[in-house]
Amino acid sequence: MPNNAAATARRTPLAIGTTAAVLSLLVPGIARAQQYEVTVDASSRADTNIYRVPDSVAKTYPHEGADLFNFIGIEASGSDKRGDLSAELTGSLGQSLYAYNSTLNRFQYGGSSQVDYAAPRTGVTLYAEHRLRPVAFEDSRAVRNVLQSFTRLTTDASRNVLGDIRAVGRLNYTRSRAADDTLQRNDNARLGYGGGLGYFSPTGNSITLEVARLQTTTFTDSQVRLGDGFLRYRPEFVENSIVSHLLYAPTALTKITSSVGYTWHNDRSVLNADFKGVTADAAIEWSPLPTVFVTPAFRRAFSTENGLFSNGVEVTSYGVSATAVVLGRLNVGSRLNRVRRNFRYDLQANDPLNFARVENTTRFNANVSLVTGSRFVVQVAYDHIGRSATLSQFRFASDAVTLSLSRKLSY
């Protein structure tokens, strides 16, 4: 999977029959995977500000912008390992149901596959994912659910050239499309490639030094106002980077994953909002006790994590999450995260330069879950999200309480 240490991505699986069929193709001679898992879950969330708008605006909506969001989903996964080769497929199907506004109801799905080849002198990882998912209301800024189609393909490869020194190569492609007349101005396909040299120790630690290049292809022309006239805009850019990737486990209780470098972002649109500076994606996984896990993380980049905005924005995020298992069946977790987004311009406005702004968003989550004897998981969670911004129309606050029930089956 591509390195994204600052975010803990939720695994989202495929139907079991498809998993078994594809795995048997990826790993010849394997008729069934070593492990299957299926999870069915249902949840209900009471949210005080579903549209993520300022309080004064929320009060003009029905129920003052509050809603009861319900979700029903099924997840499945399959994995197998034979010798140096391992494979995994994941996927999900889900349906959202809103109590007060049925026009927001949406069907969504996602799937991913990963194949790893890990030989003594060679390593290759192939990863692919595709998802159809709703855009967060704070990004769509609409009183309707906008769907984003997102695709990612990556290849990482390394080969010994001298002792534990390896040549490293990476290739990645992402495609983001939004089903919205305004958001589609940001639609983009990004192709990245690079390589370098690295040290890979026999214990599994590694460090590399690489050069990389990222460039975009765009599909939609739009008209934006500059001064007294309108000009054609396409969200095109090129990034060149020097980056070091580190994977280091100093003890059995600690693991460090990071990518740190310097990036030159050349905005090739008519708005010409260039960036340059340090970029990073790092996390430390620490387990002070066998049932306690703490993970601080940091990310700085010139695109948002969801791939929706990839030009004219500088993003810095940092946070910490912690989980603990109590008495074997009770799980307690908490997460605190802060994201700063500096928009040099706003493509959702016809006069984008007048809506340049800085946003600071704080998210807090606390949750408690209980695993019953029949393998049902009952969870209660509280979420707070608040945003301050240099422009008042982008400020909001929201609180939510979620009750969920899930059942996992393993084969």
Short mmCIF file of C-alpha atoms in Angstrom, two decimals:
data_model
loop_
_atom_site.label_atom_id
_atom_site.label_comp_id
_atom_site.label_asym_id
_atom_site.label_seq_id
_atom_site.Cartn_x
_atom_site.Cartn_y
_atom_site.Cartn_z
CA MET A 1 0.00 0.00 0.00
CA PRO A 2 1.29 3.46 -0.69
CA ASN A 3 2.86 5.22 2.22
CA ASN A 4 0.28 7.39 3.99
CA ALA A 5 1.37 7.32 7.58
CA ALA A 6 -0.56 10.39 8.68
CA ALA A 7 -3.90 8.77 7.99
CA THR A 8 -5.16 5.49 9.25
CA ALA A 9 -7.08 4.19 6.26
CA ARG A 10 -10.03 1.97 6.98
CA ARG A 11 -9.80 -1.39 5.21
CA THR A 12 -12.76 -1.95 2.92
CA PRO A 13 -13.25 -5.38 1.34
CA LEU A 14 -14.92 -7.27 -1.63
CA ALA A 15 -17.39 -10.13 -1.90
CA ILE A 16 -15.94 -13.48 -0.84
CA GLY A 17 -16.50 -15.29 -4.12
CA THR A 18 -14.66 -12.57 -6.05
CA THR A 19 -11.84 -12.60 -3.52
CA ALA A 20 -11.28 -16.32 -3.87
CA ALA A 21 -11.39 -16.20 -7.65
CA VAL A 22 -8.93 -13.33 -7.99
CA LEU A 23 -6.54 -14.72 -5.39
CA SER A 24 -6.42 -18.03 -7.23
CA LEU A 25 -5.31 -16.10 -10.32
CA LEU A 26 -2.75 -13.99 -8.47
CA VAL A 27 -1.32 -16.96 -6.61
CA PRO A 28 -1.41 -19.98 -8.95
CA GLY A 29 -2.17 -23.27 -7.28
CA ILE A 30 -4.12 -21.70 -4.43
CA ALA A 31 -7.78 -22.64 -4.63
CA ARG A 32 -8.82 -20.69 -1.54
CA ALA A 33 -7.32 -17.98 0.63
CA GLN A 34 -5.89 -18.74 4.03
CA GLN A 35 -8.31 -16.34 5.66
CA TYR A 36 -11.65 -14.72 4.86
CA GLU A 37 -13.45 -12.14 6.93
CA VAL A 38 -16.94 -10.72 6.50
CA THR A 39 -18.29 -7.85 8.59
CA VAL A 40 -21.83 -6.54 8.55
CA ASP A 41 -22.42 -3.28 10.37
CA ALA A 42 -25.20 -0.79 11.02
CA SER A 43 -24.83 2.60 12.64
CA SER A 44 -26.86 5.66 13.53
CA ARG A 45 -25.32 9.10 14.09
CA ALA A 46 -27.04 12.16 15.49
CA ASP A 47 -25.24 15.23 14.07
CA THR A 48 -25.90 18.81 15.15
CA ASN A 49 -24.64 20.43 11.91
CA ILE A 50 -24.78 17.98 9.04
CA TYR A 51 -23.99 20.58 6.33
CA ARG A 52 -20.94 22.04 8.12
CA VAL A 53 -22.06 25.66 7.85
CA PRO A 54 -21.86 28.61 10.28
CA ASP A 55 -24.43 28.55 13.09
CA SER A 56 -26.30 31.53 11.66
CA VAL A 57 -26.80 29.66 8.38
CA ALA A 58 -27.61 26.31 10.03
CA LYS A 59 -30.52 27.90 11.91
CA THR A 60 -32.20 28.71 8.58
CA TYR A 61 -32.34 25.01 7.59
CA PRO A 62 -34.97 22.47 8.73
CA HIS A 63 -34.15 21.13 12.22
CA GLU A 64 -31.49 23.89 12.38
CA GLY A 65 -29.15 21.80 10.23
CA ALA A 66 -29.27 18.71 12.44
CA ASP A 67 -29.96 15.24 11.06
CA LEU A 68 -29.90 11.56 11.96
CA PHE A 69 -27.51 9.76 9.64
CA ASN A 70 -27.90 5.98 9.32
CA PHE A 71 -25.56 3.62 7.51
CA ILE A 72 -25.75 -0.05 6.58
CA GLY A 73 -22.68 -1.75 5.13
CA ILE A 74 -21.00 -5.05 4.42
CA GLU A 75 -17.28 -5.63 4.22
CA ALA A 76 -15.29 -8.71 3.26
CA SER A 77 -11.63 -9.57 2.78
CA GLY A 78 -9.45 -12.41 1.67
CA SER A 79 -5.70 -12.91 1.98
CA ASP A 80 -3.16 -15.58 1.23
CA LYS A 81 0.58 -16.11 1.42
CA ARG A 82 2.73 -18.67 -0.35
CA GLY A 83 6.51 -18.47 -0.09
CA ASP A 84 7.71 -15.02 -1.16
CA LEU A 85 4.33 -14.05 -2.61
CA SER A 86 1.31 -12.72 -0.72
CA ALA A 87 -1.98 -11.26 -1.91
CA GLU A 88 -4.96 -9.50 -0.37
CA LEU A 89 -8.29 -8.22 -1.67
CA THR A 90 -10.60 -5.92 0.23
CA GLY A 91 -13.91 -4.25 -0.59
CA SER A 92 -17.18 -2.83 0.73
CA LEU A 93 -20.74 -1.90 -0.13
CA GLY A 94 -22.77 0.62 1.84
CA GLN A 95 -25.97 2.65 1.85
CA SER A 96 -26.54 5.89 3.72
CA LEU A 97 -30.01 6.87 4.96
CA TYR A 98 -30.83 10.34 6.31
CA ALA A 99 -33.86 10.70 8.58
CA TYR A 100 -34.83 14.29 7.62
CA ASN A 101 -33.59 14.58 4.03
CA SER A 102 -33.89 11.45 1.89
CA THR A 103 -32.37 13.25 -1.12
CA LEU A 104 -29.00 12.89 0.65
CA ASN A 105 -29.20 9.08 0.62
CA ARG A 106 -26.35 7.56 -1.37
CA PHE A 107 -24.97 4.15 -2.30
CA GLN A 108 -21.20 3.81 -2.09
CA TYR A 109 -18.62 1.14 -2.67
CA GLY A 110 -14.89 0.57 -2.57
CA GLY A 111 -12.34 -2.10 -3.31
CA SER A 112 -8.60 -2.62 -3.24
CA SER A 113 -6.04 -5.29 -4.02
CA GLN A 114 -2.42 -5.70 -3.08
CA VAL A 115 0.23 -8.18 -4.16
CA ASP A 116 3.65 -8.37 -2.47
CA TYR A 117 6.72 -10.22 -3.64
CA ALA A 118 9.44 -10.27 -0.98
CA ALA A 119 12.52 -12.26 -1.97
CA PRO A 120 15.95 -11.95 -0.31
CA ARG A 121 17.27 -9.67 -3.09
CA THR A 122 14.09 -8.26 -4.66
CA GLY A 123 10.89 -6.68 -3.43
CA VAL A 124 7.81 -5.62 -5.41
CA THR A 125 4.46 -4.25 -4.21
CA LEU A 126 1.50 -3.71 -6.53
CA TYR A 127 -1.53 -1.88 -5.17
CA ALA A 128 -4.82 -0.80 -6.73
CA GLU A 129 -7.98 0.74 -5.34
CA HIS A 130 -11.18 2.30 -6.61
CA ARG A 131 -13.85 4.02 -4.54
CA LEU A 132 -17.11 5.84 -5.08
CA ARG A 133 -17.67 7.91 -1.95
CA PRO A 134 -19.50 11.05 -0.79
CA VAL A 135 -17.51 14.25 -0.58
CA ALA A 136 -17.49 15.68 2.95
CA PHE A 137 -19.99 18.53 3.26
CA GLU A 138 -17.24 20.89 4.40
CA ASP A 139 -15.54 20.36 1.02
CA SER A 140 -18.60 20.22 -1.24
CA ARG A 141 -20.21 23.26 0.50
CA ALA A 142 -23.58 22.05 -0.77
CA VAL A 143 -26.85 20.89 0.78
CA ARG A 144 -26.71 17.71 -1.29
CA ASN A 145 -24.43 14.69 -1.33
CA VAL A 146 -21.77 14.94 -4.04
CA LEU A 147 -20.02 11.71 -5.02
CA GLN A 148 -16.31 11.46 -5.76
CA SER A 149 -14.86 8.70 -7.91
CA PHE A 150 -11.29 8.00 -6.82
CA THR A 151 -8.79 5.54 -8.32
CA ARG A 152 -5.21 4.79 -7.25
CA LEU A 153 -2.58 2.50 -8.81
CA THR A 154 0.94 2.16 -7.39
CA THR A 155 4.04 0.07 -7.92
CA ASP A 156 7.05 0.00 -5.58
CA ALA A 157 10.09 -2.11 -6.45
CA SER A 158 13.58 -2.61 -5.09
CA ARG A 159 16.56 -4.76 -6.11
CA ASN A 160 19.89 -5.45 -4.39
CA VAL A 161 22.84 -3.89 -6.22
CA LEU A 162 25.56 -4.20 -3.58
CA GLY A 163 25.15 -6.06 -0.31
CA ASP A 164 22.22 -4.49 1.53
CA ILE A 165 22.12 -1.49 -0.83
CA ARG A 166 19.14 -1.55 -3.19
CA ALA A 167 17.99 0.39 -6.22
CA VAL A 168 14.44 1.64 -5.66
CA GLY A 169 11.75 2.63 -8.16
CA ARG A 170 8.20 3.92 -7.67
CA LEU A 171 5.30 4.57 -10.03
CA ASN A 172 1.86 5.85 -9.01
CA TYR A 173 -1.30 7.09 -10.69
CA THR A 174 -4.42 8.68 -9.15
CA ARG A 175 -7.65 9.86 -10.73
CA SER A 176 -10.23 12.03 -8.97
CA ARG A 177 -13.61 13.05 -10.40
CA ALA A 178 -16.49 14.81 -8.65
CA ALA A 179 -20.10 14.70 -9.83
CA ASP A 180 -20.60 18.44 -9.37
CA ASP A 181 -20.40 21.33 -11.86
CA THR A 182 -18.24 23.42 -9.53
CA LEU A 183 -16.05 20.74 -7.94
CA GLN A 184 -15.24 19.22 -11.33
CA ARG A 185 -12.96 22.20 -11.92
CA ASN A 186 -10.57 20.31 -9.61
CA ASP A 187 -10.85 16.96 -11.46
CA ASN A 188 -7.39 15.62 -12.15
CA ALA A 189 -5.26 12.63 -13.01
CA ARG A 190 -1.81 12.56 -11.45
CA LEU A 191 1.14 10.50 -12.60
CA GLY A 192 4.16 10.22 -10.33
CA TYR A 193 7.43 8.39 -10.74
CA GLY A 194 10.85 8.35 -9.17
CA GLY A 195 13.67 6.30 -7.78
CA GLY A 196 16.96 6.21 -5.97
CA LEU A 197 19.09 4.11 -3.65
CA GLY A 198 18.42 2.74 -0.19
CA TYR A 199 19.75 0.60 2.62
CA PHE A 200 17.58 -2.41 3.54
CA SER A 201 18.76 -4.21 6.66
CA PRO A 202 18.22 -7.95 7.24
CA THR A 203 16.01 -7.04 10.24
CA GLY A 204 13.48 -5.22 8.02
CA ASN A 205 14.55 -1.62 8.59
CA SER A 206 15.18 0.57 5.56
CA ILE A 207 16.07 4.10 4.49
CA THR A 208 16.13 5.48 0.95
CA LEU A 209 17.08 8.71 -0.80
CA GLU A 210 15.11 9.35 -3.98
CA VAL A 211 14.13 11.93 -6.58
CA ALA A 212 10.52 12.10 -7.73
CA ARG A 213 8.32 13.90 -10.22
CA LEU A 214 4.54 14.35 -10.21
CA GLN A 215 2.53 15.82 -13.07
CA THR A 216 -1.16 16.26 -13.83
CA THR A 217 -3.53 15.70 -16.70
CA THR A 218 -6.84 17.59 -16.58
CA PHE A 219 -10.14 17.06 -18.36
CA THR A 220 -12.26 20.14 -17.82
CA ASP A 221 -11.84 23.75 -18.89
CA SER A 222 -13.50 26.38 -16.73
CA GLN A 223 -13.72 30.14 -16.82
CA VAL A 224 -12.44 32.11 -13.83
CA ARG A 225 -12.47 35.84 -13.28
CA LEU A 226 -9.12 37.60 -13.15
CA GLY A 227 -9.32 41.36 -12.94
CA ASP A 228 -11.93 42.64 -15.38
CA GLY A 229 -12.09 39.55 -17.56
CA PHE A 230 -12.47 35.77 -17.61
CA LEU A 231 -9.67 33.35 -18.45
CA ARG A 232 -9.55 29.62 -19.15
CA TYR A 233 -8.44 27.56 -16.14
CA ARG A 234 -7.09 24.02 -16.01
CA PRO A 235 -5.69 22.67 -12.67
CA GLU A 236 -2.31 21.65 -14.06
CA PHE A 237 0.94 21.50 -12.15
CA VAL A 238 4.30 19.72 -11.94
CA GLU A 239 6.07 18.77 -8.71
CA ASN A 240 9.73 17.82 -8.37
CA SER A 241 10.96 16.42 -5.07
CA ILE A 242 13.93 15.05 -3.19
CA VAL A 243 12.60 12.63 -0.57
CA SER A 244 13.83 10.10 1.97
CA HIS A 245 11.65 7.15 3.04
CA LEU A 246 12.33 5.57 6.43
CA LEU A 247 11.02 2.37 8.01
CA TYR A 248 12.60 1.78 11.40
CA ALA A 249 11.64 -0.35 14.38
CA PRO A 250 14.13 0.40 17.18
CA THR A 251 12.34 -1.98 19.55
CA ALA A 252 9.53 -4.50 19.40
CA LEU A 253 7.27 -1.82 20.88
CA THR A 254 8.05 1.04 18.49
CA LYS A 255 7.84 1.51 14.72
CA ILE A 256 8.65 4.68 12.76
CA THR A 257 7.37 5.22 9.21
CA SER A 258 8.17 8.44 7.41
CA SER A 259 8.67 10.19 4.09
CA VAL A 260 10.42 13.55 4.37
CA GLY A 261 11.69 15.72 1.56
CA TYR A 262 11.70 19.05 -0.23
CA THR A 263 9.21 19.76 -3.00
CA TRP A 264 8.95 22.39 -5.73
CA HIS A 265 5.29 22.78 -6.81
CA ASN A 266 4.98 24.58 -10.16
CA ASP A 267 1.39 25.73 -10.77
CA ARG A 268 0.95 25.79 -14.55
CA SER A 269 -2.54 27.26 -14.48
CA VAL A 270 -3.28 30.93 -15.18
CA LEU A 271 -3.37 31.54 -11.41
CA ASN A 272 0.32 30.62 -11.04
CA ALA A 273 0.25 29.83 -7.30
CA ASP A 274 3.64 28.16 -6.89
CA PHE A 275 4.77 26.48 -3.67
CA LYS A 276 8.02 25.11 -2.40
CA GLY A 277 9.10 23.73 0.92
CA VAL A 278 9.41 20.71 3.17
CA THR A 279 6.87 17.93 2.63
CA ALA A 280 6.42 15.05 5.04
CA ASP A 281 4.23 12.09 5.96
CA ALA A 282 5.32 10.47 9.21
CA ALA A 283 3.96 8.39 12.06
CA ILE A 284 5.32 6.67 15.17
CA GLU A 285 3.55 3.54 16.37
CA TRP A 286 4.27 2.94 20.05
CA SER A 287 2.93 0.21 22.33
CA PRO A 288 3.92 0.97 25.95
CA LEU A 289 1.83 -2.04 27.08
CA PRO A 290 0.73 -5.15 25.15
CA THR A 291 -2.85 -3.81 24.90
CA VAL A 292 -2.13 -0.08 24.56
CA PHE A 293 -1.21 1.61 21.27
CA VAL A 294 -0.33 5.28 20.72
CA THR A 295 0.31 6.80 17.28
CA PRO A 296 1.33 10.44 16.74
CA ALA A 297 1.36 11.51 13.08
CA PHE A 298 2.33 14.48 10.92
CA ARG A 299 1.68 15.37 7.27
CA ARG A 300 2.59 18.32 5.05
CA ALA A 301 1.76 18.36 1.35
CA PHE A 302 0.44 20.44 -1.53
CA SER A 303 -2.77 18.42 -1.96
CA THR A 304 -5.58 17.26 0.32
CA GLU A 305 -5.60 13.67 1.56
CA ASN A 306 -8.81 12.80 -0.28
CA GLY A 307 -7.27 13.83 -3.61
CA LEU A 308 -10.05 16.34 -4.26
CA PHE A 309 -7.91 19.49 -4.17
CA SER A 310 -4.44 19.16 -5.66
CA ASN A 311 -3.47 22.64 -6.79
CA GLY A 312 -3.36 25.99 -5.06
CA VAL A 313 -3.49 24.51 -1.56
CA GLU A 314 -0.91 23.84 1.15
CA VAL A 315 -1.92 21.30 3.82
CA THR A 316 -0.34 20.66 7.22
CA SER A 317 -1.86 18.18 9.66
CA TYR A 318 -0.77 16.67 12.94
CA GLY A 319 -2.45 14.56 15.58
CA VAL A 320 -2.33 11.60 17.92
CA SER A 321 -4.51 8.54 18.38
CA ALA A 322 -4.59 6.04 21.22
CA THR A 323 -6.36 2.71 21.75
CA ALA A 324 -6.45 0.29 24.64
CA VAL A 325 -8.03 -3.09 25.33
CA VAL A 326 -9.46 -3.49 28.82
CA LEU A 327 -10.38 -6.87 30.30
CA GLY A 328 -10.06 -8.51 26.91
CA ARG A 329 -13.39 -7.34 25.47
CA LEU A 330 -13.66 -3.62 26.14
CA ASN A 331 -11.89 -1.32 23.67
CA VAL A 332 -11.32 2.36 24.41
CA GLY A 333 -10.01 4.80 21.83
CA SER A 334 -9.42 8.49 21.25
CA ARG A 335 -8.09 10.63 18.41
CA LEU A 336 -7.18 14.32 18.17
CA ASN A 337 -6.22 15.90 14.85
CA ARG A 338 -5.65 19.43 13.57
CA VAL A 339 -5.44 20.37 9.88
CA ARG A 340 -4.32 23.69 8.43
CA ARG A 341 -5.23 24.33 4.78
CA ASN A 342 -3.88 27.40 3.05
CA PHE A 343 -5.88 28.01 -0.15
CA ARG A 344 -4.11 30.45 -2.46
CA TYR A 345 -7.39 30.59 -4.40
CA ASP A 346 -10.82 28.95 -4.35
CA LEU A 347 -11.99 27.27 -7.53
CA GLN A 348 -15.52 26.89 -6.19
CA ALA A 349 -15.91 30.63 -6.69
CA ASN A 350 -16.02 32.41 -10.05
CA ASP A 351 -13.67 35.02 -8.60
CA PRO A 352 -11.16 32.59 -7.02
CA LEU A 353 -8.52 35.05 -5.81
CA ASN A 354 -11.05 36.88 -3.63
CA PHE A 355 -11.68 33.69 -1.66
CA ALA A 356 -8.08 32.89 -0.76
CA ARG A 357 -8.10 31.84 2.89
CA VAL A 358 -6.54 29.81 5.70
CA GLU A 359 -8.63 27.15 7.44
CA ASN A 360 -7.79 25.46 10.75
CA THR A 361 -9.90 22.39 11.46
CA THR A 362 -9.81 20.45 14.74
CA ARG A 363 -11.30 16.97 15.04
CA PHE A 364 -11.74 14.99 18.24
CA ASN A 365 -13.08 11.46 18.61
CA ALA A 366 -13.63 9.28 21.68
CA ASN A 367 -15.12 5.81 21.45
CA VAL A 368 -15.87 2.76 23.56
CA SER A 369 -16.72 -0.66 22.12
CA LEU A 370 -17.61 -3.99 23.65
CA VAL A 371 -17.12 -7.39 22.04
CA THR A 372 -19.89 -9.72 23.18
CA GLY A 373 -19.62 -13.48 23.59
CA SER A 374 -21.46 -13.99 20.29
CA ARG A 375 -18.84 -11.82 18.51
CA PHE A 376 -21.09 -8.80 18.08
CA VAL A 377 -19.36 -5.45 18.58
CA VAL A 378 -21.34 -2.59 20.13
CA GLN A 379 -19.73 0.83 19.93
CA VAL A 380 -20.60 4.32 21.16
CA ALA A 381 -18.58 7.25 19.79
CA TYR A 382 -18.50 11.01 20.24
CA ASP A 383 -17.10 13.33 17.55
CA HIS A 384 -16.43 17.05 17.54
CA ILE A 385 -15.29 19.02 14.53
CA GLY A 386 -14.66 22.74 14.53
CA ARG A 387 -13.17 25.03 11.93
CA SER A 388 -11.84 28.56 12.19
CA ALA A 389 -11.02 30.46 9.00
CA THR A 390 -9.86 33.86 7.83
CA LEU A 391 -13.20 34.17 5.97
CA SER A 392 -16.24 33.89 8.23
CA GLN A 393 -18.41 31.88 5.81
CA PHE A 394 -16.06 28.90 6.17
CA ARG A 395 -16.31 28.63 9.97
CA PHE A 396 -18.46 25.99 11.63
CA ALA A 397 -18.73 23.59 14.55
CA SER A 398 -20.49 20.25 14.86
CA ASP A 399 -20.99 17.54 17.47
CA ALA A 400 -22.16 14.00 16.84
CA VAL A 401 -22.90 10.82 18.80
CA THR A 402 -22.82 7.48 16.96
CA LEU A 403 -24.17 4.10 18.01
CA SER A 404 -23.08 1.14 15.91
CA LEU A 405 -23.49 -2.63 15.87
CA SER A 406 -21.34 -4.98 13.83
CA ARG A 407 -20.73 -8.69 13.43
CA LYS A 408 -17.53 -10.20 12.06
CA LEU A 409 -17.26 -13.70 10.62
CA SER A 410 -13.90 -15.35 9.94
CA TYR A 411 -13.27 -18.39 7.77
#
